[in-house]
Coordinates of N, CA and C in Angstrom, one line a residue:
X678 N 17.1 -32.9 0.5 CA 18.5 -32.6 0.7 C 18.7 -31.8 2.0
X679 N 19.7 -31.9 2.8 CA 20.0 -31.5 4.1 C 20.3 -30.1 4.4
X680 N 19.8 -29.3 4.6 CA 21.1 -27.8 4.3 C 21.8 -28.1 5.6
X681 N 23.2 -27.7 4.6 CA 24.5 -28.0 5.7 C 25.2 -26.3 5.9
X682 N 24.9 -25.8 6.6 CA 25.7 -24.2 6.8 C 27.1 -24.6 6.9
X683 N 27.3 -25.4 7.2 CA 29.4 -25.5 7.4 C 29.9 -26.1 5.5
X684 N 29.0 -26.1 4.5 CA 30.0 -26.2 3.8 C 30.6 -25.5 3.3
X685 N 32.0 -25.7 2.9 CA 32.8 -24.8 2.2 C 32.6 -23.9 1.1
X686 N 32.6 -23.0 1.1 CA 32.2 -22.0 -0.4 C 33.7 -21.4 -0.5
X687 N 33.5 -21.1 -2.2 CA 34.6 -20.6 -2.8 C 35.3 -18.9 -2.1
X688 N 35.8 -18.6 -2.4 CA 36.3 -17.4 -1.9 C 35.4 -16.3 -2.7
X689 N 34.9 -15.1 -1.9 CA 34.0 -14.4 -2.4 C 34.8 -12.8 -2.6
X690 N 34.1 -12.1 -3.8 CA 35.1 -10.8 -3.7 C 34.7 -9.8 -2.7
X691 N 34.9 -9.0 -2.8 CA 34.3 -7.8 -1.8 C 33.0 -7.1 -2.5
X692 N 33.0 -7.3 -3.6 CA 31.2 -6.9 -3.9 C 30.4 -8.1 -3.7
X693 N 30.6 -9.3 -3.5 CA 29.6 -9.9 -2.9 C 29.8 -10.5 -1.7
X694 N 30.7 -9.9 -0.6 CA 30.8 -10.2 0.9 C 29.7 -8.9 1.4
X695 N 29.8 -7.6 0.4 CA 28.8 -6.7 1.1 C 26.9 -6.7 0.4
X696 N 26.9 -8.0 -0.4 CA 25.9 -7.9 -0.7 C 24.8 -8.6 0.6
X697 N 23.7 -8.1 0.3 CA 22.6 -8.1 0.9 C 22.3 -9.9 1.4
X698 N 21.8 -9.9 2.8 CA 21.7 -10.9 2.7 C 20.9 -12.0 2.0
X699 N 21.0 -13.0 1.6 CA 20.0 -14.3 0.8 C 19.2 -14.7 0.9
X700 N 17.8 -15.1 0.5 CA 17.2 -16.3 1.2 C 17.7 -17.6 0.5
X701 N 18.7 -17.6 -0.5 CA 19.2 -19.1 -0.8 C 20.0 -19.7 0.4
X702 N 20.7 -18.7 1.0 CA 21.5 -19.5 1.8 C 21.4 -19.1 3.1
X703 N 19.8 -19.7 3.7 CA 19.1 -19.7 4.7 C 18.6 -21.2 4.5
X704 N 18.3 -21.8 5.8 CA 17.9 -23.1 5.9 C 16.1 -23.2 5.7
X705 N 15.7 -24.1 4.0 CA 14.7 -24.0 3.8 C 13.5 -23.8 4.8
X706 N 13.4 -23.9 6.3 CA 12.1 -23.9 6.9 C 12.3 -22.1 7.2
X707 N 13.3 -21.6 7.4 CA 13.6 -20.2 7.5 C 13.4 -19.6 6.5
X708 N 13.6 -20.4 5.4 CA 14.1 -19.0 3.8 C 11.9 -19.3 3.5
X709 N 11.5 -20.4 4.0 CA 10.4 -20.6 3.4 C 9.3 -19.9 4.2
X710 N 9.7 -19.9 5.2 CA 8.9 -18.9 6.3 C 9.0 -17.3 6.0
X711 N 10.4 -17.0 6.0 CA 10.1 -15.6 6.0 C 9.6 -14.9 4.5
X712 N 9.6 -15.8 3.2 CA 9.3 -15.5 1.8 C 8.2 -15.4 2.1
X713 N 6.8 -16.7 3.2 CA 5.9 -16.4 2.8 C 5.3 -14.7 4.1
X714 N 6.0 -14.8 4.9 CA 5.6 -13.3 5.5 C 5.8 -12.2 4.7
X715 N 7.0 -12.5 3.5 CA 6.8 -11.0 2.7 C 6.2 -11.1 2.0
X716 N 5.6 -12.3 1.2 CA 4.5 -12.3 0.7 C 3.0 -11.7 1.6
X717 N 3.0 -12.2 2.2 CA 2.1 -11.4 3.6 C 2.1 -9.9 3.7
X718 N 3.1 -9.3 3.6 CA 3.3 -7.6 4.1 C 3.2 -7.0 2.8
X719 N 3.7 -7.6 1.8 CA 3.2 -7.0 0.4 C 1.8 -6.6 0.5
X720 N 1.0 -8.3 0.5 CA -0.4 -8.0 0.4 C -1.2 -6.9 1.0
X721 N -0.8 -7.0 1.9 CA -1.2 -6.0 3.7 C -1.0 -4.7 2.8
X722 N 0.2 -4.7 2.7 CA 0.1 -2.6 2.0 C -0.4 -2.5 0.5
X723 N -0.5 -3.5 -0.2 CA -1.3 -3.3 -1.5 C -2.8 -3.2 -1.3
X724 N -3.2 -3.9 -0.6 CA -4.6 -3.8 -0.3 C -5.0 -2.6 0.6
X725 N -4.0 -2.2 1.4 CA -4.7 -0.9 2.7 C -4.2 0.4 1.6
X726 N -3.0 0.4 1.0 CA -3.0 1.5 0.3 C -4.4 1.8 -0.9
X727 N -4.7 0.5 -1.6 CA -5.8 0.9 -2.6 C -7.1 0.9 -1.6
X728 N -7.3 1.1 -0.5 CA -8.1 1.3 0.2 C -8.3 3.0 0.7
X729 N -6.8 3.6 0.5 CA -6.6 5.0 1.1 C -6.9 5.4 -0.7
X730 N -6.6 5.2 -1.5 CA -6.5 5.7 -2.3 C -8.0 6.0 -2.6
X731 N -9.0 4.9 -2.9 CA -10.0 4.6 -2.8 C -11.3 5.9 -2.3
X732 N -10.7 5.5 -1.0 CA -10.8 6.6 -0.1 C -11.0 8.3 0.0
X733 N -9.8 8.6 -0.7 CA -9.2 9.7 -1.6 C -9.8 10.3 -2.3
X734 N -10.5 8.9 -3.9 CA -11.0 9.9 -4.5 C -12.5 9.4 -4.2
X735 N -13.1 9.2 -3.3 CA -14.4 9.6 -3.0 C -14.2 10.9 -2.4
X736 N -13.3 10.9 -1.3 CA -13.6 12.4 -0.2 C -13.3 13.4 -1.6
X737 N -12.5 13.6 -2.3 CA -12.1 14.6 -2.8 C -13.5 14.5 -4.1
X738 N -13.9 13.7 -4.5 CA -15.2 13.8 -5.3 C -15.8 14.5 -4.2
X739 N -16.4 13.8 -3.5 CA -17.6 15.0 -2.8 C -17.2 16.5 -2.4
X740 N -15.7 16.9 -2.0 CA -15.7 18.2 -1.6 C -15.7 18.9 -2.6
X741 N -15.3 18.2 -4.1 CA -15.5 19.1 -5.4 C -16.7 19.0 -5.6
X742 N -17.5 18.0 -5.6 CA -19.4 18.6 -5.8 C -19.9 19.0 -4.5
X743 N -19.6 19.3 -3.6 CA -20.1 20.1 -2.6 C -19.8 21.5 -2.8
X744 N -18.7 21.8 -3.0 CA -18.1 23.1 -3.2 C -19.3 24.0 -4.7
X745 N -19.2 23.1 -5.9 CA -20.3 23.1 -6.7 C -21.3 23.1 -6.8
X746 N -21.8 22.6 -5.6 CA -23.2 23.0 -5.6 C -23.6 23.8 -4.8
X747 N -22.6 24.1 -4.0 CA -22.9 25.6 -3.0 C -22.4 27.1 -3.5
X748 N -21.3 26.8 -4.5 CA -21.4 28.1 -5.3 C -21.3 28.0 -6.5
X749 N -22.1 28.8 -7.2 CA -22.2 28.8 -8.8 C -20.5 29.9 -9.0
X750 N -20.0 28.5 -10.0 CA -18.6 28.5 -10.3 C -18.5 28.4 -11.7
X751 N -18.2 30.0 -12.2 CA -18.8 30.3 -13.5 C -17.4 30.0 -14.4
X752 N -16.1 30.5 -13.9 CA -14.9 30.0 -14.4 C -14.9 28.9 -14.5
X753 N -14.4 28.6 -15.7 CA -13.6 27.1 -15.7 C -12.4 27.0 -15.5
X754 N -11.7 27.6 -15.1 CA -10.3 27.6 -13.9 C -10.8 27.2 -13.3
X755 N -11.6 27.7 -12.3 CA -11.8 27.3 -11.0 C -11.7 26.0 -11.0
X756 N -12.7 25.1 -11.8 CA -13.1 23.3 -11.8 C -12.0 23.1 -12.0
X757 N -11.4 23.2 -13.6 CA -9.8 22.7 -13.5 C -9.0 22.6 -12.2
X758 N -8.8 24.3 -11.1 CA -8.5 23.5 -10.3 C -9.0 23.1 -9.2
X759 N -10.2 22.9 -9.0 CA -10.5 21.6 -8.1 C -9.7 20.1 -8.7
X760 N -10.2 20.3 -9.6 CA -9.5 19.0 -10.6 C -8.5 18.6 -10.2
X761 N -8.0 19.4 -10.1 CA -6.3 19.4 -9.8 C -5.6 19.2 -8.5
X762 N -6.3 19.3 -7.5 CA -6.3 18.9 -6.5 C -6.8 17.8 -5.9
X763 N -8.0 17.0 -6.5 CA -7.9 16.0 -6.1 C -7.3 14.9 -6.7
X764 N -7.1 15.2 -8.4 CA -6.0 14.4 -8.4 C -4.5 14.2 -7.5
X765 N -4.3 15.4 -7.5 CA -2.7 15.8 -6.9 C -2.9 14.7 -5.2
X766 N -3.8 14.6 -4.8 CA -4.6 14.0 -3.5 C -4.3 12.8 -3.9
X767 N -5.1 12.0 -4.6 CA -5.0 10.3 -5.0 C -3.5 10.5 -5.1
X768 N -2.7 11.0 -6.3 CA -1.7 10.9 -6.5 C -0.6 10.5 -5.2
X769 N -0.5 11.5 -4.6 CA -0.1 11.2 -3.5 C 0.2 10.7 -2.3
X770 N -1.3 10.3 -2.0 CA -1.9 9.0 -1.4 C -1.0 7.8 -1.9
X771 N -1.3 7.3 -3.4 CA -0.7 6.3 -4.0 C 0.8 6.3 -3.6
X772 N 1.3 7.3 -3.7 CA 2.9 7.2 -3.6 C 3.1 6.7 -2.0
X773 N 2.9 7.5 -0.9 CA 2.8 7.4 0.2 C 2.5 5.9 0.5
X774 N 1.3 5.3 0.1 CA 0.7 4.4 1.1 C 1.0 3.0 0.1
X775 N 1.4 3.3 -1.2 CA 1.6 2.2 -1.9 C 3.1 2.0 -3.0
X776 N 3.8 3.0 -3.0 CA 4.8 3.1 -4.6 C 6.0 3.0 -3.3
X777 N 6.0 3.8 -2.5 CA 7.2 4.3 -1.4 C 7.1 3.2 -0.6
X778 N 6.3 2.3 0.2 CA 6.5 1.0 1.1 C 6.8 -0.3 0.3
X779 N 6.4 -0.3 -0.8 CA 6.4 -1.6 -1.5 C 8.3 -1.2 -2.2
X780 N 8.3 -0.3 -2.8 CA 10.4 -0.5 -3.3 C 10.8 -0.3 -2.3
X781 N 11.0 -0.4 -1.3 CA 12.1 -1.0 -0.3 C 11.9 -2.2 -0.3
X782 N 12.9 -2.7 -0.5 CA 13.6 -4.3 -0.7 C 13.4 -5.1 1.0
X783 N 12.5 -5.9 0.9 CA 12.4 -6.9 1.9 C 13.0 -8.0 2.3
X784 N 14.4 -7.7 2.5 CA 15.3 -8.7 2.7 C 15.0 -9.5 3.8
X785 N 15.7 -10.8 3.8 CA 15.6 -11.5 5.1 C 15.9 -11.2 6.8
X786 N 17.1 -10.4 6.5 CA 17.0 -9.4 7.8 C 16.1 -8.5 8.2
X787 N 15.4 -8.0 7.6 CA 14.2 -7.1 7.6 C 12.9 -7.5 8.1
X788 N 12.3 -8.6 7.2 CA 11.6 -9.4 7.9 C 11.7 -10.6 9.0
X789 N 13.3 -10.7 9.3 CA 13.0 -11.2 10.6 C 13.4 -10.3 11.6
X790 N 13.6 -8.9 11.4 CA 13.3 -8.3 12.8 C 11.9 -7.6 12.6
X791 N 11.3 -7.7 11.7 CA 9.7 -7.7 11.9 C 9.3 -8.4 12.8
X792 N 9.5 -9.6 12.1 CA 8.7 -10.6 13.3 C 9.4 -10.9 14.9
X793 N 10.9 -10.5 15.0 CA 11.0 -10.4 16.5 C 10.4 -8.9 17.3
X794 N 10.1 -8.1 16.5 CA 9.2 -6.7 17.0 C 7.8 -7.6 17.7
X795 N 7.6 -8.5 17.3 CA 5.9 -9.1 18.2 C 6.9 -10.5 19.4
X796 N 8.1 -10.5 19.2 CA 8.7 -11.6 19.4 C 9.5 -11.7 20.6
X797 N 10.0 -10.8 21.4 CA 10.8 -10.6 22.5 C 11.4 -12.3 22.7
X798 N 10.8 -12.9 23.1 CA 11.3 -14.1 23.8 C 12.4 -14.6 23.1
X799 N 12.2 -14.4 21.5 CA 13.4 -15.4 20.8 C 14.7 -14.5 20.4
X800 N 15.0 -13.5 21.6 CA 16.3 -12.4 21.9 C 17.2 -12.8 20.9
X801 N 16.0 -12.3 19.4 CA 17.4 -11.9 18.7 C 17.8 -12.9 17.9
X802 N 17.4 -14.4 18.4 CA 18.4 -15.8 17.9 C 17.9 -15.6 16.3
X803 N 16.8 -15.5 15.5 CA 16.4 -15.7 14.4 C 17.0 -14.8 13.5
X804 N 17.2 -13.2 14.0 CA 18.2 -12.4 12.7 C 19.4 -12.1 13.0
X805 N 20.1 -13.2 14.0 CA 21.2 -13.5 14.4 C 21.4 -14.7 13.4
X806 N 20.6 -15.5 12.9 CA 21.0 -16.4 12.1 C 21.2 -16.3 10.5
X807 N 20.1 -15.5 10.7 CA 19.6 -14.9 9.3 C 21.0 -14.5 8.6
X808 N 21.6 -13.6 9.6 CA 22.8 -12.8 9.7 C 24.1 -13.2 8.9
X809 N 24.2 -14.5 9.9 CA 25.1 -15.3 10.0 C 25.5 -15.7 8.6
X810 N 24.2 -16.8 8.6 CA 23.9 -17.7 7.2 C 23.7 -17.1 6.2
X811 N 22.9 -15.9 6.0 CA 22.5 -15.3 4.7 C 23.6 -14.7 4.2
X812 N 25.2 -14.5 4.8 CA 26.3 -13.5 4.0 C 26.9 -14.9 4.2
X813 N 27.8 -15.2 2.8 CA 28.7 -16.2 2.8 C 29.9 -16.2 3.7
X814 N 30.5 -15.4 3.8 CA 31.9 -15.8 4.7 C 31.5 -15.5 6.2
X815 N 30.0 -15.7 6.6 CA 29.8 -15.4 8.0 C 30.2 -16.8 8.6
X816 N 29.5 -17.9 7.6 CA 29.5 -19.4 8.1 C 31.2 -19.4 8.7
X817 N 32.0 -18.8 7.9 CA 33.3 -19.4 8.3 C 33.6 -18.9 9.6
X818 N 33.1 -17.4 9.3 CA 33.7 -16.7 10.7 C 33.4 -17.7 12.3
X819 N 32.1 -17.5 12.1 CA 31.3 -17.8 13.1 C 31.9 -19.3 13.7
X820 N 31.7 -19.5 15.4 CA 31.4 -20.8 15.6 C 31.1 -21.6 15.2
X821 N 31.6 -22.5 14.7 CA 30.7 -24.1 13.9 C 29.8 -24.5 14.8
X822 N 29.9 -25.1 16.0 CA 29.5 -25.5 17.0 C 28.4 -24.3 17.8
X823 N 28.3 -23.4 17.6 CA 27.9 -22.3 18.2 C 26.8 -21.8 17.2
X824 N 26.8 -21.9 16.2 CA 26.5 -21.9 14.6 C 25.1 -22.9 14.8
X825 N 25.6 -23.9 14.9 CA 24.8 -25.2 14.7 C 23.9 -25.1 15.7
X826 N 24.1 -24.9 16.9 CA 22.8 -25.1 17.5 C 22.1 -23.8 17.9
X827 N 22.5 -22.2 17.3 CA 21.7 -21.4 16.9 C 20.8 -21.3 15.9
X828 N 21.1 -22.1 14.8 CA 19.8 -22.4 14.1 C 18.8 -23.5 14.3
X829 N 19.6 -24.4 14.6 CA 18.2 -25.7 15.0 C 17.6 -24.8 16.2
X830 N 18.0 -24.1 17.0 CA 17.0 -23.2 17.9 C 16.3 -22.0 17.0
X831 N 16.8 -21.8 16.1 CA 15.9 -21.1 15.1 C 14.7 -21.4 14.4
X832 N 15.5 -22.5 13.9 CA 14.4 -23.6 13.4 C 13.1 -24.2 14.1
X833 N 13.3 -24.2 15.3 CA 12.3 -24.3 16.0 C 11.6 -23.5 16.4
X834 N 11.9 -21.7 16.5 CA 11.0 -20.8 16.8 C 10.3 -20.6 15.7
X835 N 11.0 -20.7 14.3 CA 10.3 -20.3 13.0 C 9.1 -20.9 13.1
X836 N 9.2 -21.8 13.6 CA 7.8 -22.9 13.5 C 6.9 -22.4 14.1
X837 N 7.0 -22.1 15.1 CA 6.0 -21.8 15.7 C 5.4 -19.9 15.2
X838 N 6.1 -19.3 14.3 CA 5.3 -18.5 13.5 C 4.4 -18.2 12.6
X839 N 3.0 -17.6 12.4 CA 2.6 -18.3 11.2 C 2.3 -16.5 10.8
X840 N 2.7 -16.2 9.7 CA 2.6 -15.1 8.7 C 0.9 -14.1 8.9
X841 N 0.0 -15.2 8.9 CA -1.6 -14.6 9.3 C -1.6 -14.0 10.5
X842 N -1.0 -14.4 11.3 CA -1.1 -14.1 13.1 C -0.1 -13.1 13.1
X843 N 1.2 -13.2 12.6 CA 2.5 -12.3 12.8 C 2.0 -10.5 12.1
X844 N 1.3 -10.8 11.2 CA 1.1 -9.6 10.0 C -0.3 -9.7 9.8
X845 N -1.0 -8.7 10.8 CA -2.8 -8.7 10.5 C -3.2 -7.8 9.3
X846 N -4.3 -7.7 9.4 CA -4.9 -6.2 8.4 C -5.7 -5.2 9.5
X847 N -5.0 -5.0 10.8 CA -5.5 -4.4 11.5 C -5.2 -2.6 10.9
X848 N -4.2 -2.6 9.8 CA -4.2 -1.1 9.3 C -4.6 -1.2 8.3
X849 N -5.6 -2.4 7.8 CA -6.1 -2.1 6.8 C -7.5 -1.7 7.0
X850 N -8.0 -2.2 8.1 CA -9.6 -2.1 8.2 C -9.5 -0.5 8.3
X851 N -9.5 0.1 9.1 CA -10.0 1.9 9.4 C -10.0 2.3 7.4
X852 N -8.7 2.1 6.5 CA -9.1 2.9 5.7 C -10.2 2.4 4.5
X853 N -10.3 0.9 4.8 CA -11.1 0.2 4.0 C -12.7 0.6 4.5
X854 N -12.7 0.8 5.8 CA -14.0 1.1 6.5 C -14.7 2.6 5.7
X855 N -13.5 3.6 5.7 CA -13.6 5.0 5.0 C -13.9 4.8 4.2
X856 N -13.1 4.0 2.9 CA -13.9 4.0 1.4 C -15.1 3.4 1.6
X857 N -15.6 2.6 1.9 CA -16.6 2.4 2.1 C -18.1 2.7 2.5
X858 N -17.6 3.9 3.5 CA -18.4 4.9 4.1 C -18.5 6.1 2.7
X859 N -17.8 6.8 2.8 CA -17.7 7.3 1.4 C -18.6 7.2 -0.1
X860 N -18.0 5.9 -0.1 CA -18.5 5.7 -1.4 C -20.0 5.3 -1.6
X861 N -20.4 4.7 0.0 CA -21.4 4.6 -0.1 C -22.7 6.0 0.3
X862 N -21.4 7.2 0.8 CA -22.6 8.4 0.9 C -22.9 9.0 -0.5
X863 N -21.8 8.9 -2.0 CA -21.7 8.7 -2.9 C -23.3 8.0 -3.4
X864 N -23.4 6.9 -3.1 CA -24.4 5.9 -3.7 C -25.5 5.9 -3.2
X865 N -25.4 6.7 -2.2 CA -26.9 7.1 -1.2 C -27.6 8.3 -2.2
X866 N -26.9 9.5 -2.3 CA -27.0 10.3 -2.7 C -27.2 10.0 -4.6
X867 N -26.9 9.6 -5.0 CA -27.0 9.2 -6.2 C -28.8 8.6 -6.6
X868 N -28.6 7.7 -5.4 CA -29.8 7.3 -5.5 C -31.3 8.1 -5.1
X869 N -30.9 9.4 -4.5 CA -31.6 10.0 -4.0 C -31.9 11.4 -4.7
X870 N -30.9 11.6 -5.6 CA -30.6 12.7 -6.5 C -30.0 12.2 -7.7
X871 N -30.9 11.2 -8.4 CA -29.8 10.8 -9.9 C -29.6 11.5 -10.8
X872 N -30.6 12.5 -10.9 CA -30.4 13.6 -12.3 C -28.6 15.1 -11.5
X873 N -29.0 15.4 -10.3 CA -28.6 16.3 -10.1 C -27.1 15.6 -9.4
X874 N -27.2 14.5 -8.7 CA -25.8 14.0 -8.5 C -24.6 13.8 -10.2
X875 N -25.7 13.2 -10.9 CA -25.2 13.2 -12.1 C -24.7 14.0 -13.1
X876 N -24.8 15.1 -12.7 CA -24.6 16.1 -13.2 C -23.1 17.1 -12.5
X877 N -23.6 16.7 -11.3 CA -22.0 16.8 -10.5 C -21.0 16.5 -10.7
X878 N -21.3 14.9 -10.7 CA -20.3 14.3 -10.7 C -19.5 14.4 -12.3
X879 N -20.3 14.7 -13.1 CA -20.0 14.6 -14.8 C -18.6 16.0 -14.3
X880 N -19.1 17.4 -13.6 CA -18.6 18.4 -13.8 C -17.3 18.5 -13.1
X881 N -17.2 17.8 -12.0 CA -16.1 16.8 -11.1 C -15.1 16.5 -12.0
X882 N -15.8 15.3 -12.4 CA -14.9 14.5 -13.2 C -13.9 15.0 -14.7
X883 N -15.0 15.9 -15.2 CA -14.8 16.1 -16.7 C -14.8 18.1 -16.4
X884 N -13.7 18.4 -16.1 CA -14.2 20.0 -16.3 C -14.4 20.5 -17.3
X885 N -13.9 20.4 -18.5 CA -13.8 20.9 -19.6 C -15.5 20.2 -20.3
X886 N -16.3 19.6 -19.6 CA -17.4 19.4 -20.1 C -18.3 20.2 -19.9
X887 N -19.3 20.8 -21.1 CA -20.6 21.6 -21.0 C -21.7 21.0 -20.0
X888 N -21.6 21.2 -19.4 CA -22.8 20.7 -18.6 C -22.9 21.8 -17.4
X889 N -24.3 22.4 -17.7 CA -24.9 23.2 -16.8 C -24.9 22.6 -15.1
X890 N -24.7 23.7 -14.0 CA -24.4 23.7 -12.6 C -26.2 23.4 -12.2
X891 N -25.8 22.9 -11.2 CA -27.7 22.3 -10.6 C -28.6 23.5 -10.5
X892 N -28.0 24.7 -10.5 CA -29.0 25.5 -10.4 C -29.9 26.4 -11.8
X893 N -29.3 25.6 -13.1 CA -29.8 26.2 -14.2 C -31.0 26.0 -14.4
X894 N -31.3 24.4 -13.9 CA -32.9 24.4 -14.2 C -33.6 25.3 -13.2
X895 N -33.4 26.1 -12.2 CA -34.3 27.5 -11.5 C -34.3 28.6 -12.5
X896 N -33.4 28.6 -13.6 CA -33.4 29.5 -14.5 C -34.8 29.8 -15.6
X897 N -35.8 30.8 -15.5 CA -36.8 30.7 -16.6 C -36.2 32.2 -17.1
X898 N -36.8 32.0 -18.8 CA -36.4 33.0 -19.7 C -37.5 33.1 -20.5
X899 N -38.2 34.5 -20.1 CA -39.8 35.0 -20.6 C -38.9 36.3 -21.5
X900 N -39.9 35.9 -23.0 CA -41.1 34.9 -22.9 C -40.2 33.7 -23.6
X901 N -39.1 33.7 -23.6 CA -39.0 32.3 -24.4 C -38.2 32.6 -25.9
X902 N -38.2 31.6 -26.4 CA -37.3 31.6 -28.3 C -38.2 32.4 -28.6
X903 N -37.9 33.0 -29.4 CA -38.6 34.0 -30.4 C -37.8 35.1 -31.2
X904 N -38.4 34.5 -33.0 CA -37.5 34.9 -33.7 C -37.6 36.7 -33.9
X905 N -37.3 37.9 -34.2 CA -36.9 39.3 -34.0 C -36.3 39.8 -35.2
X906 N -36.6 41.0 -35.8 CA -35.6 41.4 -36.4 C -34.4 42.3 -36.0
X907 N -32.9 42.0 -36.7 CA -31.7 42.7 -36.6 C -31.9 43.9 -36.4
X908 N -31.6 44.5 -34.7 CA -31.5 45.7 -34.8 C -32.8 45.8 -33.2
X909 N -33.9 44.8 -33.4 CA -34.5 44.8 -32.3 C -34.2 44.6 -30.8

């Protein structure tokens, strides 16, 4: 079926002349292009944010077992709050890099002046149409004639955009690179210390758990168990 922007629509109230623009009533090569770029930019911040986050709680693991293993930290306040800080850390990471970019509403005007931000040449004509087309009583305003051959020129730039090229993971690599680095100084270390990393990480993770600090085993107690009588 054809999309015709000049047909007549019913008369609209004022709560939905100020609503947001559509991708229904955008011309399918437009409404299908820019759905799949927001599908694109979704991906792009779900994946780089669980990369910071990632990130996050390796660095904040190691500065809480480093901190632990360089001072014997006899309170359990204290771990609680390490604890508490590197949660409060991920936490906030998460909000920042993934809860706060993703609810903002990706409308069609949005992501087509995304894509004219890499686009100079097409001045405008694509969220000039968006514009137009996406609010119902624009069709009427606007030139019919002036209308019509702003989007077949639209139509033809859209084409030549493709979502992979327009929207890289060039902000995703650096933090994907970090967890990675991280996690694998993590797994170096592990491997090289499994009893005493293990024990770290247990105290890290779990403050309220009994588990002796790396330096208990330097602890000897002469001569040893030995039963005594009350009073000795």
């Amino acid at each position: 079926m054809k999309f015709n922007p000049f047909k007549k629509k019913k008369p609209t109230l004022l709560s939905e002349r100020i609503a947001p623009v559509s991708f229904d009533n955008l011309p399918p090569e437009i409404a299908n292009k820019l759905k799949q770029s927001v599908a694109r930019v979704r991906r792009i911040i779900w994946v780089r944010g669980m990369a910071a986050v990632l990130a996050t709680v390796f660095i904040s693991l190691l500065m809480i077992m480093a901190i632990d293993a360089m001072v014997v930290i006899v309170n359990s306040l204290i771990r609680w709050g390490l604890w508490a800080v590197g949660v409060a850390a991920t936490v906030i990471t998460a909000r920042v890099m993934i809860l706060k970019p993703l609810s903002k509403p990706f409308t069609p005007r949005r992501i087509a002046a995304l894509i004219e931000q890499n686009h100079p040449e097409l001045e405008e004509r694509l969220s000039t149409v968006v514009e137009l087309l996406g609010t119902p009583d624009s069709v009427q305003e606007a030139s019919a004639r002036f209308l019509e051959v702003l989007t077949d020129t639209a139509i033809a730039d859209i084409k030549t955009v493709t979502p992979r090229k327009e929207f890289t993971t060039k902000t995703v690599k650096p933090r994907a690179i970090l967890a990675v680095i991280t996690g694998g100084v993590i797994l170096v270390l592990f491997m090289i210390f499994p009893s005493t990393m293990g024990r770290l990480l247990t105290r890290a993770i779990i403050p309220s758990a009994e588990v002796d600090n790396i330096y208990a085993d330097n602890l000897r107690v002469a001569p040893g168990d030995k039963v005594v009588l009350i009073g000795d």
